Amino acid sequence: MSGVHDNSGAAVRADAARLLARVVFDGISLRSGFDARAARSSDPRDRALLSATLFSASRWWLRFDAVLGRLLERSLPAKARQIHALLVIGFVQIEMMGMPEYAVVAACVDAARLLGQPRHAGLVNAVLRRFLRERQALLADVDRDPVSLHAHPRWLIERIRADWPRDAEAIFAANNCEAPLTLRVNRRRCQRDELLARFASSGVAAEAPVHLPDALVLAESTDVSRLPGFAEGHFSVQDGAAQQVVPLLDLHTGMRVLDACAAPGGKSAHLLESADVALTALDVDAARLPRTRENLQRLGLTATVVEGDAARPEGWWDGQPFDRILLDAPCSASGIIRRQPDIKLHRRAADIAPLAAIQARLGTALWPMLARGGKLLYATCSILRAENEATISGFLDRHEDARALPLHERLGRAAGVGRQNLPGNKGMDGFYYALLEKAR
Ligand SMILES: C[S@@+](CC[C@H](N)C(=O)[O-])C[C@H]1O[C@@H](n2cnc3c(N)ncnc32)[C@H](O)[C@@H]1O
């Protein structure tokens, strides 16, 4: 390939453009695409650049795609969609990642050749250089539209503004920040202070937040499987907001507990780390169960892991009531956009009503499986009222034997009978919690 320097920066950008084009135009998930690609890359610096580039470019796609629209007289043909992605990557690396401008231009030009599109190398060069000259005016122009300014789709901007009028701008900003890497210490295997000391002696900087008894927040993102204690099951990756779920269930030794939407097992593991309970970890998605089993095994925990539909108990339930049920429901994931920025590109307004209907159906189907005096915790990583307080208030209207238990204000804003942590609050993800008790 003549004219291409020996430039691993160009190769990483070409890889990023291939993958980003698939995320944006084919709708594949950023996380699964990245995991598959990163597994093939042996150089940790290349992996880190690929990850930072892909996540930033997905996060800011809506803003810099608008910039590209201003710079091209005609949109690029479908066969040049990797070039389209490469140009957005170039803008994002220059403007949002603060990378050296002319090195980015040179590497993107080489990347166009590596993508087998040498005829577009000149276009990449010209467009990126024009961006360098005119960026202030271009950004001022596109940012008059909130879709570009906040890099969120219009429907979601409207929805968040309607649901959280006073917090909307802060939510958009939090969604566009990188999330910290938070671990949950497996208290069956070690103490938090012990792990903190072990990390410190290996040069891994971490903090122990006061409001989360099992958490360590790492100063920098890293490959957790290389951290001391990972193979021995001393910790798992879990955001702080998710770590607040299990303590609400008030577990006691010997209880029968159902985790109705369990995969990949983050909260199942936390349940088992917290008390000696008999846990059924259920999930409808067979493909997610091997990972659930692996996670439990690494942590030294035992559950009955079952494939089944929570709304059709006849296939898997033995008829014995559960003392506690966790319904960590499928949702829009609108509270974890900072971790999965492609949600902004893939979710549609039309997805919300069907999700709310599934959430309501799951709650109704699970309620008869709860023992009298038992508790069901409803949780989502959504910040949309339609999936949270509306689901729960509809449920309470239909179930006279259900009452909501008060939740402490440290869990977030009052939202109906539940609590809502908004994204970025105390450094955590957006999360909703509602705790229901069944009459005796
Ligand atoms: C938010 S994720 C659960 C995360 C998990 N609780 C954890 O902490 O690791 C939602 C899960 O619900 C599962 N799910 C969706 N519909 C279901 C159903 N009808 N019955 C059981 N599981 C379901 C999905 O397969 C997905 O794994």
Short mmCIF file of C-alpha atoms and ligand atoms in Angstrom, two decimals, residues 184 238 242 259-269 282-286 288-289 292 295 306-312 316 326-331 336 358 361-362 366 379-381 431, ligand 1:
data_model
loop_
_atom_site.label_atom_id
_atom_site.label_comp_id
_atom_site.label_asym_id
_atom_site.label_seq_id
_atom_site.Cartn_x
_atom_site.Cartn_y
_atom_site.Cartn_z
CA ARG A 184 -17.64 -4.09 44.43
CA GLN A 238 -20.38 -2.67 39.37
CA ALA A 242 -26.31 -0.68 41.25
CA ASP A 259 -33.46 -12.53 41.00
CA ALA A 260 -36.00 -12.44 38.17
CA CYS A 261 -33.83 -10.74 35.51
CA ALA A 262 -30.43 -11.92 36.62
CA ALA A 263 -27.96 -11.99 33.73
CA PRO A 264 -25.03 -11.36 33.74
CA GLY A 265 -25.35 -11.86 37.49
CA GLY A 266 -24.01 -8.63 39.00
CA LYS A 267 -26.80 -8.31 41.55
CA SER A 268 -27.16 -12.07 42.02
CA ALA A 269 -23.55 -12.12 43.17
CA LEU A 282 -33.50 -16.45 36.35
CA ASP A 283 -33.07 -14.97 32.90
CA VAL A 284 -34.94 -15.42 29.65
CA ASP A 285 -31.83 -14.99 27.50
CA ALA A 286 -30.01 -18.32 27.32
CA ARG A 288 -26.40 -14.54 28.80
CA LEU A 289 -26.46 -17.44 31.27
CA THR A 292 -23.73 -15.46 34.74
CA ASN A 295 -19.18 -14.76 37.23
CA VAL A 306 -32.35 -21.02 35.42
CA GLU A 307 -33.33 -20.12 31.88
CA GLY A 308 -36.94 -18.98 31.86
CA ASP A 309 -39.42 -16.19 31.29
CA ALA A 310 -40.27 -14.40 34.53
CA ALA A 311 -43.75 -13.74 33.13
CA ARG A 312 -44.37 -17.51 32.59
CA TRP A 316 -39.61 -23.00 35.96
CA LEU A 326 -35.53 -8.51 42.79
CA LEU A 327 -36.98 -7.21 39.53
CA ASP A 328 -34.03 -5.47 37.85
CA ALA A 329 -36.14 -4.87 34.80
CA PRO A 330 -35.16 -4.58 31.13
CA CYS A 331 -35.32 -0.85 30.31
CA ILE A 336 -26.20 4.69 31.79
CA ILE A 358 -42.97 -5.45 29.61
CA ARG A 361 -46.23 -7.45 32.82
CA LEU A 362 -43.19 -8.72 34.74
CA LEU A 366 -44.01 -12.01 39.77
CA ALA A 379 -35.06 -1.30 39.88
CA THR A 380 -34.09 0.08 36.48
CA CYS A 381 -31.13 1.93 35.02
CA PHE A 431 -30.93 4.42 38.65
C1 LIG B 1 -30.97 -4.90 33.45
S1 LIG B 1 -30.56 -6.47 32.85
C2 LIG B 1 -30.23 -7.33 34.35
C3 LIG B 1 -28.88 -7.05 34.97
C4 LIG B 1 -28.59 -7.97 36.14
N1 LIG B 1 -29.63 -7.92 37.13
C5 LIG B 1 -27.27 -7.64 36.80
O1 LIG B 1 -27.23 -6.94 37.80
O2 LIG B 1 -26.23 -8.09 36.29
C6 LIG B 1 -32.13 -7.10 32.41
C7 LIG B 1 -32.17 -8.59 32.11
O3 LIG B 1 -33.54 -8.95 31.99
C8 LIG B 1 -33.60 -10.08 31.16
N2 LIG B 1 -35.02 -10.29 30.78
C9 LIG B 1 -35.77 -9.58 29.91
N3 LIG B 1 -37.01 -10.06 29.86
C10 LIG B 1 -37.08 -11.10 30.74
C11 LIG B 1 -38.10 -12.02 31.12
N4 LIG B 1 -39.32 -11.96 30.58
N5 LIG B 1 -37.81 -12.96 32.04
C12 LIG B 1 -36.56 -13.03 32.58
N6 LIG B 1 -35.55 -12.20 32.22
C13 LIG B 1 -35.80 -11.24 31.33
C14 LIG B 1 -32.66 -9.72 30.04
O4 LIG B 1 -32.25 -10.87 29.33
C15 LIG B 1 -31.51 -9.03 30.81
O5 LIG B 1 -30.50 -9.97 31.08
#
